[in-house]
Amino acid sequence: MNRTHPPALPWYEDIGPGSGGLEPRAWYAGSDAGRMSLNGEWLFRLSPGADGLDESFARPGFDASGWATVAVPGHWVLQRAGGAPAYTNVVYPFPVDPPRVPDENPTGDHLRSFDLPAGWPGDGEVVLRFDGVESCARVWLNGRELGDFKGSRLPHEFAVGGLLRPEGNVLAVRVHQWSSGSYLEDQDQWWLPGIFRDVTLLERPRGAPRDFFVHAGYDHRDGSGTLRVECEGTDGRVLVPELGIDVATGEAVTLAVEPWTAETPRLYDGELVTSGERIGLRVGFRSVVVEDGLVRVNGRRVLFRGVNRHEFHPETGRTVDAATMRRDLVLMKRHNINAVRTSHYPPHPAFLDLCDELGLWVIDECDLETHGFAGLEWRGNPVDDGRWTPALLDRAARMVERDKNHASVIIWSLGNECGTGRGLSAMAGWIRARDPERLVHYEGDLSCRDVDLYSRMYPTHAEVELIGRRAEEPLPDPEADARRRAMPFLMCEYAHAMGNGPGGLSEYQRLFERYERCQGGFVWEWIDHGIAHPEHGFAYGGDFGEELHDGNFVCDGLLFPDRTPSPGLIEYKKVIEPVRVELLGGADSVRITNGYDFAGTAHLDFEWSHEVDGVPAGSGTLDVPELEPGASAEVRLVMDGAGVWTVRAVLARDTAWGERGHVVAWGQAETGAAVSPAAAVGARPERGEALITLGPGVFDAATGAPVRLGAVPMEGLRLDVWRAPTDNDNGAAWQPDERYGERWRESGLHRMRHRVDAVEAGEDALVVRTRVAPAGDGLGLRAAYRWTADGERLGLTVSVVPEGECRVPLPRLGIRFGLPASYDAVRWFGGGPGEAYPDTRAASVLGRWRMSVDEMQTPYVRPQENGARADVRWAELTDGSGTGVRAEGGAPFWFSARRWTSEQLDAAGHVPELRAGGTVWVNLDHAVQGIGSQSCGPGVLPEYRLDARAAEFSFVFSPLA
């Protein structure tokens, strides 16, 4: 009988991690050994598939003169070298048949010629290092194959000393977009093939260490640090001059030190000296344990005020230069962020050097995610298939060995969204054996069998409170339940920062500060992944013709793609500020509370200011005693007179991330009764043939709509309940009741029709009675507009009564009207300078603000409701001559102005599609619906929902000359 045997799989479909490479080791930049970067312009050829390609391009003398070029590091799909980016969140963009990949497997061949510097290398070995290649690589040097590897965001090294020559070296690298490794790299991000991190030649002299491990523990009980450096392959000495340390490798020394923390990132410069190499060390002494059910660093509970961070640049993708890394971390520090989860893979190693230097806690996450198997009920999941375990262990080892000498790294994460399985247990066991001085994290296994802390994504506020009380829903297994209930809790992802939002941050933070077990969390995520695009401005999923994609779900960051802070980041900074400033009006004092975990307040100055109607009326400094962590003090501040009082905590001196005077925290209070505008009454409506005149107002006699206020034309004033749904309004499919955008459309709120029932010109008022309702529904709103006037001002009182059943909260409730486009200079007294909504208003500062209509817009990558200002008392819109309109509220109101209607905003898919017309559309809202975080997390909390009910609100309008 003839039997057919399946052909052996090609190397890129083999489930092993690779061949020919060296064992992983620590990464470091400071050394006296030779180093040569091979970054730069490489020759490049793209083929549509992997089958049928020979290896002739790697042979000596190959003629590549007709090839294109690409920059390395970089992604060829972002360099017009062929192919295109593709975005998916969960699903694999190829058939799921592990470990097989499609024949349509774009393959990039790369060539780099180079000469060695004179006299280099010397006596010893040379190592060729790749810091990141997606998704796999096969490597040749001078015609000799070195090996192959997978693990895109991990380092791989080859010994090449015997193959190098002084001149004319040729390095050849074949990169396939898809490989068996792609099944382990289904992270929520763009698929971007290429050699996207550094390629380097490293001299390894005789007598140089193969690897080293710096152990620098701290004992908070007596303030001592213990340093021991393991050195593999040779012996040496460890020098730390500032501490007087000069000891042999392997020998421990204990002495008094200043510990490293994210708030006080104390590093000691040292050296590892061997006969062949001197390596710079930056030693931070700290300890991390779980004790009494809490994560403690240096003996103290820590509160993570964190973000998830993908590596991203809008032009270069995951190729991020050192200046951009530093810029990111400086922005984090300036916005009170103290922790980073490196979602969902180890970052460029230089990033962790910066975390050590500037001070951030780091959860270092392995390059592992198999989320696409969730839709298959996890059938075939590699993490529960023993054949894949060597690849998983290889990835764990490459992360730990590379990053083990960073003080900032306090937690290892096994990966993300991989379900459960024996491979994860094997990884956890290996990591604990190799590095018992750090904690192990993984969110995807609710039994927490392999980890040191209980981690969750996007739990509701109510569930977080139960967890804080250790009263969460029990697990079926009593032993597992008891183990988990004793663990500390953090949210490795929460507050999905997609589009306008996230809402509910303040409520989460109050829970973190109330319950010790709740040790904070990591907002998803740091930056929108919009790719620079000539037509769309910034592109998202689907803009490159992807067969499968997840739209703008890739744009869910606290920074816009160009690294401009979003209103969400400004809000987060305020919510997590490490010093609480409370103005106690009744006691004429300020309560200052130090919320740092380790630092006192000596690095801060405290300043006060007083404003009346937004105009400065006084300022000074406060003498606040230095406060230890957790301590409070009340300081006298005589709040004499009505107005707004503000106290700010600012940096007292320049730091590595902020200049003197940078605001760290602030508090504000308003004293005295709010002054409402005087009633505009006394004038009598005068009816003409087509127009009605009332004070400075002129109205259409048939519709009762105002057409002019003084010399300023007005149009379209009517009740408005619609907004362009935010990403959080549209929500996630698994919570249909919270998908307000969809439910609003089902109710017809985006297509309301307006009917005028009566225009009544009485003795002292013009009353216009209307009904507002959508076609095909019994829902309606009866609205009466009562216009009054004195000689110079026009008053409006709007009464609204719902009719029928309203099955969903309203988006907004207020009035909208249009002014000519020239009225684009805006001043207001109220919350600012940026936008705010009911559950995103913590950072709104009460004051007098000025900007243009264009500056009031928030450019979310996918256009949506934006730009509202909170607590507005009055607002003015004027043209270049100062002519315009002033609106004062009978009570504080919500204010926005834009050059397009909400309907036009709703219809746009990208910012460039918004075209300014001849009108500025103004919304003066009595109330607006909150934002929530339901694009991936909880919806709008009940207290921020705008239920349809009877309401009355008023404004006074004045023409400005």
mmCIF file of C-alpha atoms in Angstrom, residues 102 109 187 258 268 452 508 538 579 655 695 860 864 911:
data_model
loop_
_atom_site.group_PDB
_atom_site.id
_atom_site.type_symbol
_atom_site.label_atom_id
_atom_site.label_comp_id
_atom_site.label_asym_id
_atom_site.label_seq_id
_atom_site.Cartn_x
_atom_site.Cartn_y
_atom_site.Cartn_z
ATOM 1 C CA PRO A 102 -1.289 31.444 3.741
ATOM 2 C CA ASP A 109 14.460 40.389 1.335
ATOM 3 C CA GLN A 187 -2.064 41.910 19.927
ATOM 4 C CA GLU A 258 18.739 55.711 49.381
ATOM 5 C CA TYR A 268 23.901 54.857 41.743
ATOM 6 C CA ASP A 452 0.895 36.930 42.599
ATOM 7 C CA TYR A 508 -12.636 54.759 40.091
ATOM 8 C CA PHE A 538 -4.832 59.926 10.257
ATOM 9 C CA VAL A 579 -1.526 65.942 46.257
ATOM 10 C CA THR A 655 13.422 68.427 37.484
ATOM 11 C CA GLY A 695 -36.518 94.806 22.113
ATOM 12 C CA TYR A 860 -10.736 63.114 17.514
ATOM 13 C CA GLN A 864 -17.747 62.850 17.163
ATOM 14 C CA VAL A 911 -11.412 65.118 10.311
#
